[in-house]
Amino acid sequence: MRVTNLLTYNQFLDNYRRSNFEMNKITTQLSSGKKISDSYEDSLVYSDSMRLTFEHTSLQQIQQVSSQAQAFADNSDQILNQFTESLEQFKTKLLQANNASQDKTSISAIANDLKRIKEHLVTLANTSINGQYLFSGTAMKNEPIDLQGNYHGNDKNLIAVVSPGIQEAYNITGEELFLGRDNDFNKKITTNVTLYNQSELHPNIMKEGESIQSKEVFLQPSDTIRDMVGDTDSDQTNDSNAYFYVYGKKPNGESFKSKIELSTDKSVQDLLDKIGALYGNTENTKVVDVSLTKRGHIEIKDLKEGNEKMDFFMVGAIDRSGGNGANVNDIDDLTTNPDVDIIEFIKSDFTPSPGIDQRVAYDRENFTKLQDTLTSNVSQIDKDGNFAKLDTKLVDTSGVDSLDGVTFNISLKDVNSASHTVTIDLSSNSTFTVDGNTYTIYNSDGTQTQADQFTYRQLTDIISMITSNTLPASDTKQNYDNAIIEARKSVESGVDYRGRLYIKDKTTQNSNLEFSIYDKDSDDFTKPNSPVLTFQANDALVIDKPSIDLFKDLDEIIKSVEEVRFNPDGNKEVNPRLPGIDAAIERLDHISTHVIRKHTKIGSISNFFQKTEDRSMFLDLNVKKLKSEVEDIDIAEALVKFNQININFQAMLSSISKINSLSMVNYI
């Protein structure tokens, strides 16, 4: 009897605990709505729940990031829409200015309108949202465009993580928008001296007959060289040959220099064909297109899209005495012979290096000065088409395999107006010489610089030293470095964003500096591959090229309107290198196309992030559903189960109660 009671008691206690545990568990599930509260209750449910929770959190973050990125892109899209509309207004005004019926007062008013539109474009470029500038790259606290049109942001994109391991940019940088490059555009250059048919302009001299009226007739390709260069009489048989001295850069960056000889009965087209041959044209293939415009200018177009290294300069010469004085090896000799007439095709307001005649100077020109800063006008471009930086080697922008043996002449006035003559000799042990004193050019590791190791940083360091007149105390690496440090306190020299050299005088706001640098063999036509590098040049004017400098380009367009310059005119005293309104329209079309492309790009970026957000929301709903199936209980099922357990529990209690109420009396 005692054994039976103990067994019954133990069974009761076990059933009681089990039922109570199950009821408490279901009660907890009903109150929380979850299958488990702790990981030990069901490791599989816990593992799946954690995985789905992580996915849900990730998708929530992607939604948030995508929403923010889309908002940023949408703001950029709206600004670029206004930007495009303003450029359309700019073009409308420019076309009005190109109407020959406009008087100067009307054109002046149009120029003022263009200035206001440009100012509005600057305002749009400097748009900020919540203190963050849209077009500064990651330098979002920097106002991207200053009053001079200079860019102060960077070229780095804002990045959003849209899924594990996948990142997408959601901005358009100012570097890309305002200073970008379109590799499907061609470089096109032009001369700026208008060529007239001299036979029509001076008929009383060049034609037989009496009182023939002079006419300004633009030169045509079918006209003769005599029509181009003129004559001193009407006899077409007594003229000596004409010579044309051509400097240039081929589309691949290779420099060339050549002399073209033509009899005066040859056509202008013959000259154009020979110029094309210098760039690599053959009977079967054309590298460049050389043409004479209806306005009498020579235009050259690089037929390969994306190139912008091509360059051109030319002067013509003819000996009026009938001799051979126009045939020289040193181009400077043309200027010393009184019988030689020099025909200019390109003119500028540059100042030539001392002792050089401007007509034949080409690259022997002083840098352009504006207050305390001198700037070159030729961009240095490496073999990959990138603008040079300080660590770029000069050989990589030269178009030749080696600079060994190349010498650069420098003529300058330093910060104290003292004149100096400098040479830089590139060799296995490169040196520079100032007024007869020679100094070694050192690498950072103390070794002597070889010609093909010479960088723009080293060049600009030398420029700082010689223009500040701060030279090494002796020819040692330590003194060389000390001189550079001291020189930089007075003169800053470097390479700008377009690969152009600049020199900034820190000692005054109106500098006394004068500076020119050029290849020693630039004037020698027996050396056809020099100058290997040009820094400042009276070269052809650019009508269009793959890269843009948006606000500087607009400034030049406005100047053409202000000067009422419809076409290039090198005979103007003020801004002779302006391309003119006709060329400005072509350049503006390129700028507009560039901006429209960026507008389209930011629109696609916005759409991408909208789709990313929509996709993540859809996936998140699926994850939530799966998570609910894994974690959440079925309320009805739980209630039924609870009721079953509760009934069993109550029945068990009732049975135990009856058993406990039994005594010996019940068995008597």
XYZ file of C-alpha atoms in Angstrom:
668
model
C 0.000 0.000 0.000
C 2.797 2.405 0.770
C 4.547 1.533 -2.478
C 1.377 2.266 -4.419
C 0.916 5.622 -2.758
C 4.494 6.659 -3.447
C 4.278 5.637 -7.103
C 1.012 7.502 -7.519
C 2.484 10.557 -5.894
C 5.550 10.556 -8.145
C 3.431 10.150 -11.252
C 1.202 12.954 -10.152
C 4.149 15.231 -9.462
C 5.727 14.470 -12.837
C 2.469 15.079 -14.705
C 1.843 18.232 -12.731
C 5.242 19.694 -13.555
C 5.019 18.738 -17.221
C 1.532 20.180 -17.630
C 2.416 23.302 -15.714
C 5.549 23.788 -17.865
C 3.588 23.345 -21.095
C 0.876 25.752 -19.971
C 3.435 28.354 -18.892
C 5.248 27.945 -22.209
C 2.065 28.421 -24.215
C 1.032 31.333 -21.995
C 4.401 32.995 -22.710
C 4.000 32.325 -26.440
C 0.503 33.799 -26.398
C 1.656 36.919 -24.577
C 4.763 37.463 -26.793
C 3.436 36.024 -30.028
C 6.800 34.248 -30.486
C 7.622 30.573 -30.549
C 10.685 30.934 -28.330
C 12.058 33.453 -25.889
C 15.546 32.040 -25.478
C 17.957 30.426 -27.917
C 18.112 27.131 -25.966
C 14.401 26.528 -26.498
C 14.888 25.719 -30.224
C 18.295 26.269 -31.820
C 16.962 25.875 -35.376
C 14.264 28.509 -34.881
C 16.770 30.779 -33.175
C 19.328 30.395 -36.005
C 16.768 31.083 -38.735
C 15.387 34.021 -36.763
C 18.813 35.638 -36.369
C 19.590 35.181 -40.072
C 16.301 36.739 -41.115
C 16.695 39.556 -38.577
C 20.094 40.394 -40.083
C 18.621 40.374 -43.592
C 15.749 42.588 -42.447
C 18.159 45.072 -40.835
C 20.350 45.107 -43.951
C 17.375 45.733 -46.208
C 16.182 48.511 -43.905
C 19.608 50.150 -44.159
C 19.599 49.777 -47.944
C 16.173 51.420 -48.079
C 17.403 54.311 -45.957
C 20.647 54.739 -47.910
C 18.853 54.435 -51.255
C 16.263 56.984 -50.202
C 18.949 59.467 -49.155
C 21.005 58.834 -52.304
C 17.947 59.232 -54.488
C 17.057 62.509 -52.770
C 20.591 63.798 -53.416
C 20.439 62.648 -57.044
C 16.977 64.163 -57.486
C 18.225 67.517 -56.216
C 21.170 67.327 -58.617
C 18.797 66.366 -61.423
C 16.596 69.399 -60.779
C 19.593 71.742 -60.745
C 20.990 70.268 -63.959
C 17.585 70.685 -65.562
C 17.750 74.406 -64.759
C 21.395 74.445 -65.855
C 20.457 72.997 -69.256
C 17.640 75.508 -69.687
C 20.018 78.377 -68.878
C 22.516 77.124 -71.452
C 19.700 77.117 -74.013
C 18.981 80.738 -73.126
C 22.706 81.466 -73.440
C 22.757 79.943 -76.927
C 19.678 81.905 -78.006
C 21.393 85.136 -77.004
C 24.604 84.061 -78.723
C 22.748 83.373 -81.965
C 21.188 86.820 -81.712
C 24.659 88.322 -81.321
C 25.798 86.462 -84.432
C 23.198 88.299 -86.489
C 25.105 90.795 -88.637
C 22.181 93.233 -88.491
C 22.750 93.857 -84.776
C 24.324 97.201 -83.928
C 26.976 97.650 -81.249
C 24.445 98.848 -78.680
C 22.321 95.739 -79.141
C 25.351 93.453 -79.001
C 26.526 95.186 -75.825
C 23.122 94.521 -74.273
C 23.343 90.882 -75.369
C 26.799 90.613 -73.784
C 25.355 91.880 -70.496
C 22.559 89.309 -70.738
C 25.144 86.577 -71.302
C 27.034 87.713 -68.207
C 23.878 87.512 -66.104
C 23.094 84.032 -67.417
C 26.651 82.953 -66.621
C 26.305 84.363 -63.085
C 23.087 82.362 -62.697
C 24.930 79.248 -63.867
C 27.576 79.864 -61.188
C 24.801 80.160 -58.600
C 23.318 76.860 -59.767
C 26.757 75.243 -59.658
C 27.093 76.370 -56.036
C 23.753 74.919 -54.919
C 23.836 73.371 -51.453
C 21.274 71.275 -49.568
C 21.529 71.222 -45.773
C 24.952 72.851 -46.017
C 26.280 70.267 -48.474
C 27.268 71.413 -51.964
C 25.933 69.143 -54.677
C 28.848 69.396 -57.097
C 31.946 69.475 -54.867
C 32.596 65.749 -54.855
C 33.366 64.586 -51.338
C 34.577 68.090 -50.382
C 30.962 68.960 -49.647
C 31.799 71.936 -47.428
C 33.727 73.692 -50.224
C 31.862 76.042 -52.535
C 32.751 74.498 -55.901
C 33.005 77.568 -58.194
C 34.560 80.930 -57.346
C 34.000 84.257 -59.117
C 36.797 83.486 -61.600
C 35.238 80.157 -62.550
C 37.857 78.063 -60.739
C 36.786 74.721 -59.276
C 37.503 74.042 -55.588
C 35.945 70.620 -55.082
C 37.498 67.259 -55.904
C 36.929 64.376 -58.307
C 35.753 61.829 -55.717
C 32.270 60.322 -55.812
C 29.821 59.954 -52.951
C 29.277 56.222 -52.474
C 26.229 54.290 -51.282
C 26.358 50.598 -50.335
C 23.369 48.997 -52.053
C 24.132 45.384 -51.156
C 27.004 43.451 -49.592
C 30.095 44.154 -51.669
C 28.292 46.430 -54.146
C 28.732 50.205 -54.084
C 27.264 52.864 -56.348
C 28.047 56.562 -56.782
C 25.100 58.920 -56.408
C 26.581 62.271 -57.397
C 28.087 64.133 -60.337
C 31.350 65.790 -59.321
C 32.220 69.299 -60.457
C 35.416 67.862 -61.900
C 33.279 65.725 -64.186
C 30.609 68.338 -64.886
C 32.598 71.552 -65.257
C 36.015 70.199 -66.293
C 35.016 66.978 -67.980
C 36.009 65.335 -71.220
C 33.996 63.874 -74.108
C 36.026 61.350 -76.036
C 33.681 61.387 -79.021
C 34.598 64.984 -79.893
C 37.442 66.094 -82.145
C 40.013 68.794 -81.676
C 39.710 71.573 -84.220
C 42.139 74.486 -84.500
C 42.388 77.558 -86.691
C 44.693 80.356 -87.734
C 43.551 83.891 -86.924
C 45.013 85.960 -89.771
C 42.431 86.391 -92.513
C 43.895 85.555 -95.913
C 42.798 87.700 -98.835
C 43.505 87.204 -102.508
C 46.352 89.683 -102.961
C 45.777 89.869 -106.714
C 42.266 91.180 -106.061
C 43.386 93.359 -103.166
C 46.248 94.979 -105.123
C 45.233 94.643 -108.781
C 47.108 97.759 -109.875
C 50.345 96.056 -108.845
C 49.720 92.385 -109.529
C 47.504 92.574 -112.623
C 48.046 94.148 -115.990
C 45.596 96.923 -116.768
C 44.641 100.374 -115.654
C 42.554 101.590 -112.725
C 41.351 98.184 -111.621
C 39.264 98.492 -108.469
C 40.631 96.869 -105.330
C 38.418 94.218 -103.744
C 38.615 92.268 -100.495
C 38.152 88.702 -101.669
C 38.840 85.834 -99.299
C 41.513 83.432 -100.450
C 40.251 80.134 -101.834
C 41.954 76.725 -102.151
C 42.022 77.060 -105.940
C 43.942 80.357 -105.772
C 47.693 80.348 -106.285
C 50.481 80.807 -103.778
C 51.167 84.110 -105.562
C 47.614 85.171 -104.693
C 48.430 84.326 -101.076
C 51.865 85.931 -100.625
C 51.478 88.841 -103.061
C 53.921 90.304 -105.586
C 55.708 93.545 -106.382
C 54.782 93.554 -110.064
C 52.442 92.003 -112.601
C 55.033 89.603 -113.974
C 54.133 86.105 -112.798
C 57.319 84.524 -114.111
C 59.987 86.330 -112.105
C 58.997 85.252 -108.598
C 61.233 83.124 -106.421
C 59.802 80.148 -104.598
C 57.848 80.666 -101.396
C 58.833 78.859 -98.208
C 56.547 77.919 -95.363
C 57.988 77.100 -91.945
C 55.694 74.803 -90.002
C 55.778 73.792 -86.335
C 53.303 71.322 -84.963
C 52.329 68.334 -82.918
C 50.841 65.248 -84.453
C 47.730 63.711 -82.879
C 49.972 61.248 -81.001
C 51.888 64.138 -79.393
C 55.002 63.816 -81.551
C 56.525 67.214 -82.322
C 57.650 68.105 -85.815
C 59.169 71.031 -87.639
C 59.394 71.285 -91.412
C 60.032 73.646 -94.301
C 57.697 73.531 -97.307
C 58.922 74.924 -100.638
C 56.387 75.846 -103.334
C 56.574 77.786 -106.559
C 54.133 80.676 -106.684
C 52.090 79.100 -109.462
C 51.113 76.209 -107.196
C 47.666 76.282 -105.619
C 46.780 76.964 -102.019
C 45.338 73.449 -101.966
C 48.838 72.140 -102.691
C 50.026 73.883 -99.526
C 47.125 72.454 -97.514
C 47.919 68.960 -98.777
C 51.564 69.293 -97.774
C 50.554 70.481 -94.307
C 48.314 67.424 -93.992
C 51.200 65.176 -95.035
C 53.292 66.543 -92.160
C 50.649 65.218 -89.758
C 50.652 61.805 -91.428
C 48.117 62.091 -94.252
C 48.705 59.849 -97.251
C 46.863 59.261 -100.516
C 44.885 56.465 -98.891
C 44.454 57.602 -95.295
C 43.864 60.890 -93.542
C 44.922 61.645 -89.995
C 43.806 65.265 -90.060
C 41.580 67.361 -92.266
C 43.272 70.575 -93.417
C 40.991 73.116 -95.061
C 40.665 76.784 -95.912
C 37.455 78.325 -94.601
C 35.252 80.700 -96.544
C 36.629 83.465 -94.314
C 40.232 82.786 -95.299
C 41.482 80.871 -92.250
C 43.330 77.563 -92.230
C 41.483 75.000 -90.114
C 42.864 71.645 -89.019
C 40.676 68.927 -87.539
C 42.034 65.837 -85.822
C 40.007 62.999 -87.308
C 40.520 60.729 -84.310
C 38.011 61.450 -81.584
C 39.295 62.093 -78.083
C 42.745 63.437 -79.044
C 43.761 66.928 -78.029
C 47.538 67.050 -78.451
C 47.515 68.377 -82.023
C 49.079 71.813 -82.527
C 50.065 74.096 -85.415
C 52.068 77.209 -86.254
C 53.258 78.493 -89.613
C 54.906 81.510 -91.216
C 55.550 82.031 -94.896
C 58.483 83.819 -96.522
C 59.421 84.975 -100.014
C 62.463 86.827 -101.286
C 61.173 89.831 -103.251
C 64.583 90.319 -104.877
C 64.227 86.998 -106.661
C 67.004 85.482 -104.614
C 67.062 82.621 -102.139
C 66.918 84.634 -98.918
C 63.691 82.953 -97.817
C 65.381 79.555 -97.686
C 67.054 79.411 -94.266
C 67.965 76.793 -91.682
C 67.567 79.160 -88.739
C 64.139 80.766 -88.821
C 65.498 83.863 -87.084
C 67.516 84.635 -90.215
C 64.281 85.524 -92.010
C 63.933 88.625 -89.870
C 67.387 90.013 -90.691
C 67.060 90.035 -94.493
C 65.316 93.204 -95.754
C 64.418 91.522 -99.060
C 62.376 88.802 -97.351
C 58.675 89.328 -96.756
C 57.249 87.306 -93.864
C 53.631 86.189 -94.110
C 51.996 85.591 -90.737
C 49.154 83.153 -90.260
C 48.810 83.391 -86.467
C 49.177 86.506 -84.339
C 48.947 87.077 -80.608
C 49.554 89.740 -77.996
C 52.253 87.667 -76.291
C 55.635 89.171 -75.499
C 58.496 87.241 -77.096
C 61.613 86.233 -75.243
C 64.263 89.022 -75.372
C 65.918 89.317 -78.772
C 63.289 87.224 -80.586
C 61.093 88.624 -83.371
C 57.435 87.991 -82.536
C 56.648 86.919 -86.102
C 58.840 83.805 -85.802
C 58.834 83.314 -82.020
C 56.323 80.426 -81.826
C 57.275 78.848 -78.458
C 59.843 81.448 -77.436
C 57.249 83.545 -75.662
C 56.987 84.972 -72.160
C 54.373 83.477 -69.886
C 51.178 85.524 -69.594
C 51.155 87.745 -66.504
C 48.118 88.661 -64.426
C 49.074 90.648 -61.333
C 51.198 88.285 -59.201
C 50.859 85.143 -61.342
C 52.475 84.019 -64.589
C 50.800 81.213 -66.537
C 51.701 79.207 -69.623
C 49.081 78.518 -72.292
C 50.063 75.013 -73.445
C 48.670 72.038 -71.536
C 51.099 69.193 -70.946
C 49.340 65.910 -71.742
C 50.778 62.463 -71.119
C 50.628 59.422 -73.371
C 47.323 58.315 -71.847
C 45.682 61.663 -72.546
C 45.812 62.869 -68.931
C 46.898 66.349 -67.944
C 50.323 66.434 -66.336
C 50.705 66.595 -62.572
C 53.754 67.392 -60.475
C 54.918 63.775 -60.371
C 54.550 63.346 -64.156
C 57.824 62.870 -66.009
C 58.513 65.343 -68.793
C 59.384 62.525 -71.176
C 55.853 61.142 -70.791
C 54.382 64.360 -72.228
C 56.983 64.877 -74.943
C 55.981 62.437 -77.664
C 59.557 61.097 -77.880
C 61.178 58.057 -76.309
C 63.921 59.950 -74.486
C 64.867 63.503 -73.491
C 68.542 62.624 -73.193
C 70.519 65.486 -74.753
C 67.659 68.005 -74.702
C 68.431 71.513 -73.458
C 65.871 74.107 -72.406
C 66.734 77.796 -72.538
C 65.162 80.059 -69.938
C 65.079 83.839 -70.046
C 63.728 85.602 -66.983
C 63.511 88.546 -64.666
C 63.387 87.510 -61.018
C 61.281 89.009 -58.223
C 63.797 91.855 -57.970
C 63.650 92.575 -61.742
C 67.176 91.214 -62.244
C 67.674 89.449 -65.584
C 69.146 85.954 -65.746
C 70.007 83.450 -68.444
C 69.379 79.832 -67.503
C 69.749 76.483 -69.230
C 68.486 73.082 -68.129
C 70.576 70.267 -69.603
C 68.957 66.845 -69.474
C 71.348 63.900 -69.586
C 72.471 60.971 -67.459
C 73.576 63.629 -64.951
C 71.123 66.479 -65.475
C 72.098 70.003 -64.446
C 70.878 73.582 -64.616
C 73.095 76.589 -65.183
C 72.359 80.126 -63.988
C 74.507 82.928 -65.391
C 77.398 80.495 -65.883
C 77.099 78.697 -62.523
C 76.118 75.037 -62.851
C 74.108 73.038 -60.298
C 73.233 69.351 -60.186
C 69.589 68.297 -60.303
C 68.985 65.747 -57.537
C 66.381 63.060 -56.982
C 64.773 62.744 -53.559
C 67.143 59.880 -52.706
C 70.206 62.050 -53.349
C 71.150 60.566 -56.731
C 71.622 62.712 -59.810
C 68.571 62.936 -62.033
C 68.667 61.202 -65.389
C 66.955 62.870 -68.346
C 63.977 60.531 -68.417
C 63.477 60.715 -64.639
C 63.046 64.497 -64.678
C 59.588 65.427 -63.361
C 57.472 68.547 -63.401
C 57.998 68.823 -59.655
C 61.742 69.102 -60.234
C 61.187 71.589 -63.048
C 58.933 73.778 -60.918
C 61.402 73.574 -58.009
C 64.105 74.922 -60.325
C 61.732 77.652 -61.518
C 61.065 78.685 -57.903
C 64.792 78.846 -57.177
C 65.782 80.884 -60.231
C 62.836 83.307 -60.142
C 63.354 84.016 -56.431
C 67.142 84.121 -56.955
C 67.523 81.576 -54.166
C 70.192 79.182 -55.401
C 72.087 76.370 -53.647
C 75.010 77.686 -51.577
C 77.085 74.854 -53.018
C 76.459 71.888 -55.281
C 75.253 69.393 -52.639
C 71.938 67.632 -52.061
C 71.451 69.328 -48.686
C 72.026 72.807 -50.081
C 69.816 71.965 -53.065
C 66.932 71.023 -50.733
C 67.513 74.062 -48.513
C 67.385 76.364 -51.532
C 64.063 74.850 -52.632
C 62.554 75.356 -49.160
C 63.680 78.991 -49.050
C 62.628 79.663 -52.649
C 59.080 78.468 -52.013
C 58.682 81.183 -49.400
C 58.974 83.796 -52.162
C 57.780 82.044 -55.307
C 55.301 79.217 -55.746
C 55.583 77.290 -58.990
C 53.496 74.337 -60.047
C 51.181 72.699 -62.555
C 47.507 73.647 -62.674
C 44.469 71.433 -63.280
C 44.979 71.708 -67.043
C 48.645 70.707 -66.987
C 49.886 74.283 -67.479
C 52.843 75.747 -65.637
C 52.237 78.675 -63.304
C 54.514 80.921 -61.249
C 53.102 82.908 -58.320
C 55.083 85.766 -56.783
C 54.371 85.775 -53.035
C 56.277 89.009 -52.417
C 53.901 91.421 -54.165
C 50.497 91.727 -55.780
C 51.966 93.163 -58.999
C 54.947 91.036 -59.858
C 58.077 92.076 -61.727
C 58.562 88.501 -62.911
C 59.116 87.712 -66.578
C 59.703 84.162 -67.719
C 60.076 82.098 -70.875
C 61.270 78.532 -71.390
C 61.815 76.776 -74.710
C 63.796 74.078 -76.499
C 67.290 75.282 -77.428
C 66.860 73.948 -80.974
C 63.446 75.487 -81.562
C 64.729 77.847 -84.278
C 66.894 75.238 -86.059
C 65.086 73.642 -89.009
C 67.848 71.089 -89.521
C 66.497 69.383 -86.370
C 62.957 68.371 -87.334
C 61.892 66.827 -84.004
C 62.390 69.894 -81.858
C 60.939 71.498 -79.873
C 60.099 68.290 -78.014
C 58.057 70.300 -75.514
C 56.352 73.679 -75.717
C 55.078 75.601 -72.716
C 53.982 79.004 -74.035
C 53.257 79.223 -77.739
C 51.769 81.484 -80.380
C 49.976 78.441 -81.717
C 46.682 77.942 -83.515
C 43.468 78.943 -81.765
C 41.232 76.167 -80.456
C 37.712 76.034 -81.872
C 36.802 72.864 -79.997
C 38.473 69.963 -78.218
C 37.365 66.938 -76.191
C 37.873 68.545 -72.756
C 35.886 71.495 -71.474
C 36.520 74.181 -68.871
C 32.926 75.277 -68.659
C 33.041 78.668 -66.982
C 36.354 79.732 -68.550
C 34.924 78.744 -71.944
C 31.810 80.830 -71.284
C 34.007 83.787 -70.324
C 35.841 83.529 -73.655
C 32.531 83.329 -75.510
C 31.303 86.463 -73.735
C 34.535 88.278 -74.636
C 33.985 87.441 -78.305
C 30.549 89.065 -78.066
C 31.858 92.083 -76.153
C 34.565 92.610 -78.776
C 31.995 92.058 -81.578
C 34.360 89.406 -82.933
C 32.451 87.205 -85.361
C 35.550 85.393 -86.642
C 39.198 85.104 -85.571
C 41.104 88.318 -86.215
C 44.769 88.379 -85.264
C 45.118 92.002 -86.353
C 43.087 93.220 -83.373
C 45.184 94.856 -80.666
C 42.932 93.603 -77.869
C 42.451 89.858 -77.424
C 43.691 88.849 -80.898
C 43.401 85.170 -79.940
C 39.616 85.186 -79.491
C 38.097 82.472 -81.727
C 35.011 84.584 -82.482
C 31.268 84.074 -82.209
C 31.019 81.503 -85.016
C 33.506 79.244 -83.230
C 31.854 80.049 -79.895
C 28.560 78.589 -81.113
C 30.283 75.297 -81.926
C 32.020 75.271 -78.548
C 28.753 76.046 -76.748
C 27.032 73.159 -78.531
C 29.739 70.875 -77.148
C 29.292 72.286 -73.638
C 25.513 71.830 -73.841
C 25.901 68.251 -75.063
C 28.297 67.553 -72.202
C 25.888 68.926 -69.576
C 22.924 67.069 -71.094
C 24.890 63.824 -70.840
C 25.598 64.457 -67.168
C 21.949 65.375 -66.674
C 20.968 62.056 -68.239
C 23.496 60.255 -66.070
C 22.192 61.709 -62.804
C 18.653 60.862 -63.947
C 19.637 57.235 -64.447
C 21.359 57.277 -61.049
C 18.144 58.528 -59.445
C 16.134 55.809 -61.204
C 18.638 53.193 -60.091
C 18.295 54.125 -56.429
C 14.497 54.307 -56.723
C 14.479 50.779 -58.122
C 16.954 49.696 -55.463
C 14.696 51.077 -52.734
C 11.607 49.446 -54.283
C 13.399 46.120 -54.624
C 14.680 46.216 -51.051
C 11.177 47.041 -49.780
C 9.749 44.061 -51.683
C 12.488 41.774 -50.405
C 11.975 43.126 -46.908
C 8.293 42.180 -47.050
C 9.255 38.644 -48.028
C 11.825 38.496 -45.250
C 9.247 39.751 -42.750
C 6.831 37.066 -43.928
C 9.446 34.343 -43.605
C 10.549 35.737 -40.268
C 6.960 35.654 -39.045
C 6.564 32.049 -40.196
C 9.739 31.098 -38.363
C 9.196 33.111 -35.156
C 5.489 33.705 -34.684
C 3.007 31.218 -33.230
C -0.399 30.237 -34.601
C -2.684 31.813 -31.985
C -5.632 29.501 -32.668
C -3.460 26.422 -32.603
C -1.806 27.566 -29.383
C -5.191 28.216 -27.727
C -6.484 24.783 -28.713
C -3.341 23.184 -27.397
C -3.553 25.239 -24.203
C -7.160 24.171 -23.653
C -6.266 20.520 -24.211
C -3.436 20.690 -21.723
C -5.607 22.609 -19.274
C -8.416 20.011 -19.491
C -5.921 17.236 -18.960
C -4.407 19.166 -16.109
C -7.779 19.692 -14.436
C -8.678 16.030 -14.940
C -5.402 15.003 -13.391
C -6.033 17.232 -10.389
C -9.534 15.816 -10.029
C -8.248 12.237 -10.143
C -5.576 12.905 -7.591
C -8.106 14.612 -5.353
C -10.346 11.566 -5.411
C -7.463 9.222 -4.756
C -6.273 11.311 -1.849
C -9.769 11.271 -0.302
C -9.767 7.459 -0.032
C -9.176 5.803 3.406
C -9.414 2.324 5.020
C -13.079 2.973 5.631
C -13.667 2.772 1.883
C -12.371 -0.802 1.902
C -14.351 -2.084 4.936
